C-alpha positions as CSV (number, residue, x, y, z in Angstrom):
1,M,-22.1,8.5,-36.4
2,K,-19.5,6.2,-37.8
3,L,-16.3,6.7,-35.9
4,L,-14.0,4.2,-37.6
5,D,-14.1,2.0,-40.6
6,P,-13.5,-1.6,-39.4
7,F,-11.9,-2.7,-42.6
8,S,-9.3,0.1,-42.4
9,V,-8.7,-0.5,-38.7
10,V,-8.0,-4.2,-39.4
11,L,-5.6,-3.4,-42.1
12,M,-3.8,-0.9,-39.9
13,A,-3.6,-3.5,-37.1
14,A,-2.2,-6.0,-39.6
15,L,0.4,-3.6,-40.8
16,M,1.6,-2.6,-37.3
17,C,1.7,-6.3,-36.3
18,A,3.8,-7.1,-39.4
19,V,6.3,-4.3,-38.6
20,M,6.6,-5.2,-34.9
21,S,7.0,-8.9,-35.9
22,A,9.9,-8.0,-38.1
23,V,11.4,-5.8,-35.3
24,L,11.2,-8.6,-32.8
25,F,12.7,-11.2,-35.1
26,G,15.5,-8.7,-36.0
27,A,16.1,-7.7,-32.3
28,R,16.4,-11.4,-31.3
29,R,19.8,-11.6,-32.9
30,G,21.1,-8.8,-30.6
31,F,20.1,-10.5,-27.4
32,P,22.0,-13.1,-25.4
33,A,20.6,-16.6,-24.9
34,E,19.5,-15.6,-21.4
35,V,16.8,-13.4,-22.9
36,R,14.2,-15.8,-24.2
37,G,10.8,-15.4,-25.7
38,L,11.4,-12.9,-28.4
39,T,11.0,-15.5,-31.2
40,Y,7.6,-16.5,-29.8
41,W,6.4,-12.9,-29.6
42,G,7.6,-12.3,-33.2
43,A,5.7,-15.4,-34.3
44,A,2.6,-14.3,-32.3
45,L,2.5,-11.0,-34.2
46,A,2.9,-12.8,-37.5
47,V,0.0,-15.0,-36.6
48,Q,-2.0,-11.9,-35.8
49,V,-1.3,-10.6,-39.3
50,F,-2.9,-13.7,-40.8
51,S,-5.8,-13.4,-38.4
52,A,-6.4,-9.8,-39.4
53,F,-6.4,-10.6,-43.1
54,C,-8.9,-13.4,-42.5
55,F,-11.2,-10.8,-40.7
56,A,-10.7,-8.5,-43.7
57,L,-12.1,-11.2,-46.0
58,R,-15.5,-11.0,-44.5
59,G,-17.9,-10.1,-47.3
60,T,-15.6,-11.7,-49.8
61,L,-15.8,-15.2,-48.5
62,P,-18.6,-16.8,-46.4
63,D,-18.4,-16.1,-42.6
64,V,-18.4,-19.8,-41.9
65,L,-15.0,-20.1,-43.7
66,V,-13.2,-17.0,-42.5
67,L,-14.5,-16.3,-39.0
68,P,-13.5,-19.6,-37.3
69,V,-10.0,-19.4,-38.9
70,A,-9.6,-15.8,-38.0
71,N,-10.7,-16.2,-34.4
72,V,-8.7,-19.4,-33.8
73,L,-5.6,-17.7,-35.2
74,F,-6.3,-14.7,-32.9
75,V,-6.4,-17.0,-29.9
76,F,-3.3,-18.9,-31.0
77,G,-1.4,-15.6,-31.5
78,N,-2.3,-14.4,-28.1
79,G,-1.4,-17.7,-26.6
80,L,2.0,-17.5,-28.2
81,C,2.6,-14.3,-26.3
82,V,2.0,-16.3,-23.1
83,I,4.4,-19.0,-24.2
84,G,7.0,-16.3,-25.0
85,L,6.4,-14.7,-21.6
86,R,6.8,-18.0,-19.8
87,R,10.1,-18.7,-21.7
88,F,11.2,-15.1,-20.8
89,Y,10.7,-15.9,-17.1
90,G,12.4,-19.3,-17.4
91,L,9.2,-21.3,-17.2
92,A,8.2,-24.3,-19.4
93,P,5.6,-23.6,-22.1
94,R,2.1,-25.1,-21.7
95,W,1.2,-26.2,-25.2
96,P,-1.8,-28.4,-24.1
97,M,-3.5,-25.4,-22.5
98,L,-3.0,-23.3,-25.7
99,G,-4.4,-26.2,-27.7
100,G,-7.4,-26.4,-25.4
101,A,-8.0,-22.6,-25.8
102,C,-7.9,-22.9,-29.6
103,G,-10.2,-25.9,-29.5
104,F,-12.6,-24.0,-27.3
105,A,-12.7,-21.1,-29.6
106,L,-13.3,-23.3,-32.7
107,V,-16.2,-25.1,-31.1
108,G,-17.9,-22.0,-30.0
109,M,-17.4,-20.2,-33.3
110,L,-18.8,-23.1,-35.3
111,Y,-21.8,-23.6,-33.0
112,Y,-22.8,-20.0,-33.0
113,L,-22.2,-19.6,-36.7
114,V,-23.9,-22.8,-38.0
115,V,-26.1,-24.4,-35.4
116,E,-27.4,-21.3,-33.6
117,P,-26.2,-18.1,-35.3
118,D,-25.8,-15.5,-32.6
119,Y,-23.2,-12.6,-32.9
120,A,-23.4,-11.6,-29.2
121,A,-23.0,-15.2,-28.1
122,R,-19.9,-15.5,-30.3
123,V,-18.4,-12.3,-28.8
124,A,-19.1,-13.6,-25.2
125,W,-17.7,-17.0,-26.1
126,M,-14.5,-15.7,-27.6
127,S,-14.0,-13.3,-24.6
128,V,-13.4,-16.3,-22.4
129,P,-10.2,-17.7,-23.8
130,I,-8.8,-14.2,-24.6
131,T,-9.5,-13.0,-21.1
132,L,-7.9,-16.1,-19.6
133,I,-4.9,-15.7,-21.8
134,S,-4.5,-12.0,-21.1
135,G,-5.0,-12.7,-17.4
136,A,-2.3,-15.4,-17.5
137,Q,0.1,-12.8,-18.9
138,L,-0.8,-10.4,-16.2
139,V,-0.2,-13.0,-13.5
140,L,3.2,-13.8,-15.0
141,V,4.3,-10.2,-15.0
142,L,3.0,-9.6,-11.4
143,R,4.6,-12.7,-10.1
144,H,8.0,-12.7,-11.9
145,G,8.5,-9.2,-13.2
146,R,11.0,-6.8,-11.7
147,R,9.5,-3.6,-10.1
148,K,10.8,-1.3,-12.9
149,L,9.1,1.3,-15.1
150,A,9.3,-1.0,-18.1
151,T,7.4,-3.8,-16.2
152,L,4.9,-1.3,-14.9
153,F,4.2,-0.1,-18.5
154,F,4.0,-3.6,-19.8
155,G,1.7,-4.8,-17.0
156,S,-0.6,-1.8,-17.4
157,L,-1.1,-2.6,-21.1
158,I,-2.0,-6.2,-20.3
159,A,-4.3,-5.1,-17.5
160,V,-6.1,-2.7,-19.9
161,N,-6.5,-5.4,-22.5
162,T,-7.8,-7.9,-19.9
163,V,-10.4,-5.5,-18.6
164,L,-11.5,-4.4,-22.1
165,V,-12.0,-7.9,-23.3
166,T,-13.9,-8.9,-20.1
167,V,-16.2,-5.9,-20.3
168,R,-16.9,-6.5,-24.0
169,G,-17.9,-10.1,-23.2
170,V,-20.1,-9.0,-20.3
171,V,-21.8,-6.3,-22.4
172,A,-22.4,-8.9,-25.1
173,L,-24.3,-11.1,-22.6
174,T,-26.2,-8.3,-21.0
175,H,-27.0,-6.0,-24.0
176,G,-26.8,-8.2,-27.0
177,A,-25.1,-7.4,-30.3
178,A,-26.1,-3.7,-30.4
179,L,-23.1,-2.5,-28.3
180,V,-20.4,-4.9,-29.4
181,D,-20.9,-5.3,-33.1
182,V,-17.9,-3.4,-34.5
183,T,-19.6,-3.0,-37.9
184,R,-22.2,-0.7,-36.3
185,P,-21.4,2.9,-35.4
186,G,-21.0,3.7,-31.7
187,L,-18.6,5.1,-29.1
188,F,-17.9,1.8,-27.4
189,Q,-17.4,0.0,-30.7
190,G,-15.0,2.8,-32.0
191,F,-13.0,2.7,-28.7
192,Y,-12.7,-1.1,-28.9
193,L,-11.6,-1.0,-32.5
194,A,-9.0,1.7,-31.8
195,V,-7.6,-0.2,-28.8
196,T,-7.6,-3.5,-30.6
197,A,-5.7,-1.9,-33.5
198,L,-3.0,-0.5,-31.2
199,Q,-2.8,-3.1,-28.5
200,P,-0.7,-5.8,-30.2
201,A,2.0,-3.3,-31.3
202,L,2.0,-1.6,-27.9
203,L,2.2,-5.0,-26.1
204,A,5.2,-5.8,-28.3
205,V,6.8,-2.5,-27.4
206,G,6.2,-3.2,-23.7
207,F,7.7,-6.7,-24.0
208,L,10.8,-5.2,-25.8
209,M,11.2,-2.7,-23.0
210,V,11.2,-5.5,-20.4
211,A,13.6,-7.5,-22.6
212,Y,16.0,-4.5,-22.9
213,E,15.8,-4.0,-19.1
214,R,16.8,-7.7,-18.7
215,L,19.6,-7.2,-21.2
216,R,20.9,-4.2,-19.3
217,L,21.0,-6.2,-16.1
218,I,22.8,-9.0,-17.8
219,L,25.5,-6.7,-19.2
220,E,25.9,-5.0,-15.9
221,R,26.4,-8.4,-14.2
222,R,28.8,-9.5,-16.9
223,S,30.9,-6.3,-16.5
224,A,31.1,-6.9,-12.8
225,S,31.8,-10.7,-12.9
226,D,34.9,-12.8,-13.5
227,P,34.1,-14.8,-16.7
228,L,35.9,-17.9,-15.5
229,T,34.6,-18.4,-11.9
230,G,31.4,-16.4,-12.0
231,V,32.3,-14.4,-8.9
232,L,32.8,-10.7,-8.8
233,N,35.7,-9.0,-10.5
234,R,37.6,-5.9,-9.2
235,R,34.9,-3.6,-10.5
236,G,32.0,-5.6,-9.0
237,F,33.9,-5.9,-5.7
238,G,34.5,-2.1,-5.7
239,D,30.8,-1.5,-6.1
240,A,29.9,-4.0,-3.4
241,Y,32.5,-2.5,-1.0
242,A,31.1,1.0,-1.6
243,R,27.6,-0.1,-0.7
244,E,28.8,-1.8,2.4
245,V,30.9,1.1,3.6
246,A,28.0,3.5,3.0
247,R,25.8,1.2,5.2
248,M,28.6,1.2,7.7
249,A,28.8,5.0,7.8
250,R,25.0,5.3,8.3
251,M,25.2,3.0,11.3
252,R,28.4,4.5,12.7
253,Q,26.8,4.8,16.2
254,H,26.7,1.0,16.4
255,A,30.5,0.7,16.0
256,R,30.3,-1.7,13.0
257,T,33.4,-3.4,11.6
258,L,34.1,-5.3,8.4
259,A,36.9,-7.7,7.6
260,L,38.7,-8.5,4.4
261,L,40.5,-11.8,3.5
262,S,43.1,-11.8,0.9
263,V,43.3,-15.5,-0.3
264,D,46.2,-16.6,-2.5
265,L,46.6,-20.2,-3.7
266,D,50.1,-21.6,-2.8
267,H,52.3,-22.8,-5.7
268,F,49.5,-22.4,-8.2
269,K,52.1,-21.9,-11.0
270,M,53.3,-25.5,-10.4
271,I,49.7,-26.7,-11.0
272,N,49.6,-24.9,-14.3
273,D,53.1,-26.2,-15.3
274,R,52.4,-29.8,-14.3
275,F,48.8,-30.3,-15.3
276,G,48.1,-27.5,-17.8
277,H,46.2,-24.3,-17.8
278,A,42.8,-26.0,-18.4
279,E,43.3,-28.1,-15.3
280,G,44.4,-24.9,-13.5
281,D,41.2,-23.2,-14.5
282,R,39.2,-26.1,-13.2
283,V,41.0,-25.7,-9.9
284,L,40.2,-22.0,-9.8
285,V,36.5,-22.6,-10.5
286,S,36.4,-25.3,-7.8
287,V,38.2,-23.0,-5.3
288,A,35.7,-20.2,-6.0
289,Q,32.8,-22.6,-5.3
290,M,34.4,-23.9,-2.1
291,V,35.2,-20.4,-0.7
292,G,31.6,-19.3,-1.6
293,S,30.2,-22.3,0.3
294,A,32.0,-21.1,3.4
295,L,30.5,-17.7,3.4
296,R,27.2,-16.1,4.5
297,E,24.8,-14.7,2.0
298,S,25.8,-11.2,3.0
299,D,29.5,-11.8,2.3
300,V,31.2,-10.9,-0.9
301,L,33.6,-13.0,-2.9
302,A,35.7,-11.7,-5.8
303,R,38.6,-12.8,-8.0
304,F,41.3,-10.1,-8.5
305,G,43.2,-12.0,-11.1
306,G,45.4,-15.1,-11.3
307,E,45.0,-17.2,-8.2
308,E,44.1,-14.3,-5.8
309,F,40.6,-14.1,-4.3
310,I,39.3,-11.4,-2.0
311,V,36.5,-11.9,0.6
312,L,34.6,-9.1,2.2
313,L,32.9,-9.9,5.5
314,P,30.5,-7.3,6.7
315,D,29.8,-7.0,10.5
316,T,32.8,-9.2,11.2
317,D,35.6,-8.7,13.7
318,G,39.1,-10.1,13.5
319,K,38.4,-13.3,15.5
320,R,35.4,-14.3,13.4
321,A,37.3,-13.4,10.2
322,I,40.1,-15.8,11.3
323,G,37.4,-18.5,11.8
324,V,36.1,-18.0,8.3
325,A,39.7,-18.2,6.9
326,Q,40.3,-21.5,8.8
327,R,37.0,-22.9,7.4
328,V,38.2,-22.0,3.9
329,Q,41.6,-23.7,4.4
330,R,39.8,-26.8,5.8
331,L,37.6,-27.0,2.7
332,L,40.6,-26.8,0.4
333,R,42.4,-29.6,2.3
334,E,39.3,-31.9,2.1
335,A,38.0,-31.1,-1.3
336,H,40.6,-32.2,-3.9
337,A,41.0,-35.8,-3.0
338,G,41.9,-37.4,-6.4
339,E,39.5,-35.5,-8.7
340,L,41.6,-32.3,-9.0
341,P,45.2,-31.3,-8.1
342,S,45.3,-30.5,-4.4
343,C,46.2,-27.0,-3.3
344,T,46.5,-24.9,-0.2
345,A,46.0,-21.2,0.4
346,S,47.7,-18.5,2.4
347,I,45.3,-15.9,3.8
348,G,45.8,-12.4,5.0
349,V,43.2,-10.8,7.3
350,A,42.6,-7.1,7.8
351,V,39.8,-5.4,9.8
352,Q,38.2,-2.0,9.0
353,T,36.5,0.1,11.7
354,D,36.7,3.5,10.0
355,P,34.3,3.9,7.0
356,E,36.5,6.8,5.8
357,E,39.4,4.5,5.1
358,P,39.8,4.0,1.3
359,L,39.6,0.5,-0.2
360,D,43.2,0.6,-1.4
361,A,44.4,1.1,2.2
362,L,42.4,-1.9,3.4
363,L,43.6,-4.1,0.5
364,S,47.2,-3.0,1.2
365,R,46.9,-4.1,4.8
366,A,45.4,-7.4,3.9
367,D,48.2,-7.9,1.3
368,E,50.8,-7.2,4.0
369,A,49.3,-9.9,6.1
370,L,49.2,-12.3,3.1
371,Y,52.8,-11.6,2.3
372,R,53.7,-12.4,5.9
373,A,51.8,-15.7,5.6
374,K,53.8,-16.5,2.5
375,E,57.1,-15.6,4.2
376,N,56.3,-17.8,7.2
377,G,55.9,-21.0,5.2
378,R,52.6,-20.7,3.3
379,N,49.3,-22.4,4.0
380,R,48.9,-20.0,6.9
381,I,46.6,-17.3,8.2
382,E,48.1,-14.0,9.3
383,T,46.4,-10.9,10.6
384,W,47.5,-7.4,9.9
385,Q,49.1,-5.7,12.9
386,A,50.1,-2.0,13.1
387,A,53.8,-1.4,13.3
388,A,55.0,-1.0,16.8
C-alpha cells in the first residue's frame, strides 16, 4: 500500500520551508541585537527549499547530477541551523566542521552513485553527518538552554530527529534498501517521509519559541534596569525586595534581618555644572561599578534617579551594614584619581527586622539617616535611630 507520494511530500516540505524562512527573516527585524541566530535559521530553511527542489528533479535529470547537490545542500542547511544555534547561545560558529560535513556527504554520494552504486549505503553514509549535526544541536540545547517549556519542546523535536535519522541509517545497514527506500510503499518509509516533511518547519517554530522566550527575558530585564548604569531601577528593586522579604518571612524563626543603604553623591550638581552632563553620566556609571564591587552576590544595587543609589543587604545587621558603607566610601575616595572628577557620598543606614514593614517605611528611615549625614557635613555615614 502506498501511503505517501514522495514527490508531493518533497514539494510540501519545500513550501513549508519557504514560508518559515520568510517568517524568520521577517521576525529578525523585531528582535534586539542580543537575540542572534535568526538569520542563519532563515538561510538554513531557504537552502532546504533548494535541496527539496533538487530531490524533486529526480527522474527529470540524471541522479548523478541532482542527488549529490541535493544531499550536500541538505547537510549544509542542517549545519546552518547549528551555526544559528551557536550564535544564539553566544558561541562562535564552526565553519570548518560544516565544510567537512558537506565534503563528507559529497564524497560518499559520488562514490555510491558512480563507483559502487548502492542506495542503502548512500542512506547509511548520509545518516552520519545528519546525525552528528542533529546531535550537536541537542547538546547545545541541553547545555545552554533554559529549563523552560519552549526549550523542552525544541529539544524534544531535535531528539526525535536525531533518533529517526540514526535508526534509518542502522536499518539501511542491517536490512538494505527495502525498508529505507522512500520510493517504495511501506509503513516506515511513510512515517519517515511525513516526519521529514514536517520536521524543518517544526524545528523553526521551536527555535522561534526559544527566541521569543529570550526576548521576553530581555524586555523584563530592561524594564527593571536603569539604562545608564545597568543596575536595577525602582521597579526592579521593588521586585528584588519583595523576594527577599518573602524569604525573610519564611525563615522568621531564625530572626533574620536586612539592611538598606541610601547612598547619595555629595555636590553632584557641581560636577554636572563644571564638567558637563556627559562627564556626570560617566561618574554615575563608575560609581555604580564601584559600589557593586563592594557588595556580595546576594546584595542588591539600584539607582533611584539622579545621584541616589540604594543598596539592599540581606542577612545583615547594622554593624556589618556600616562596614559595607565604609568600604563604599573608601572606594570612592581611591577611585577617581585624575581620570574622572572626584566625588564623595553621604550614606544613610536602616535595618529591618520585621518582614511586615513596608518598603516605603524602610526607605523613609534610610532617607532620614541620609538627611542627617548631609546636615552633619556630608561624606558621612549615619544610622537611623528611633526618636527618644
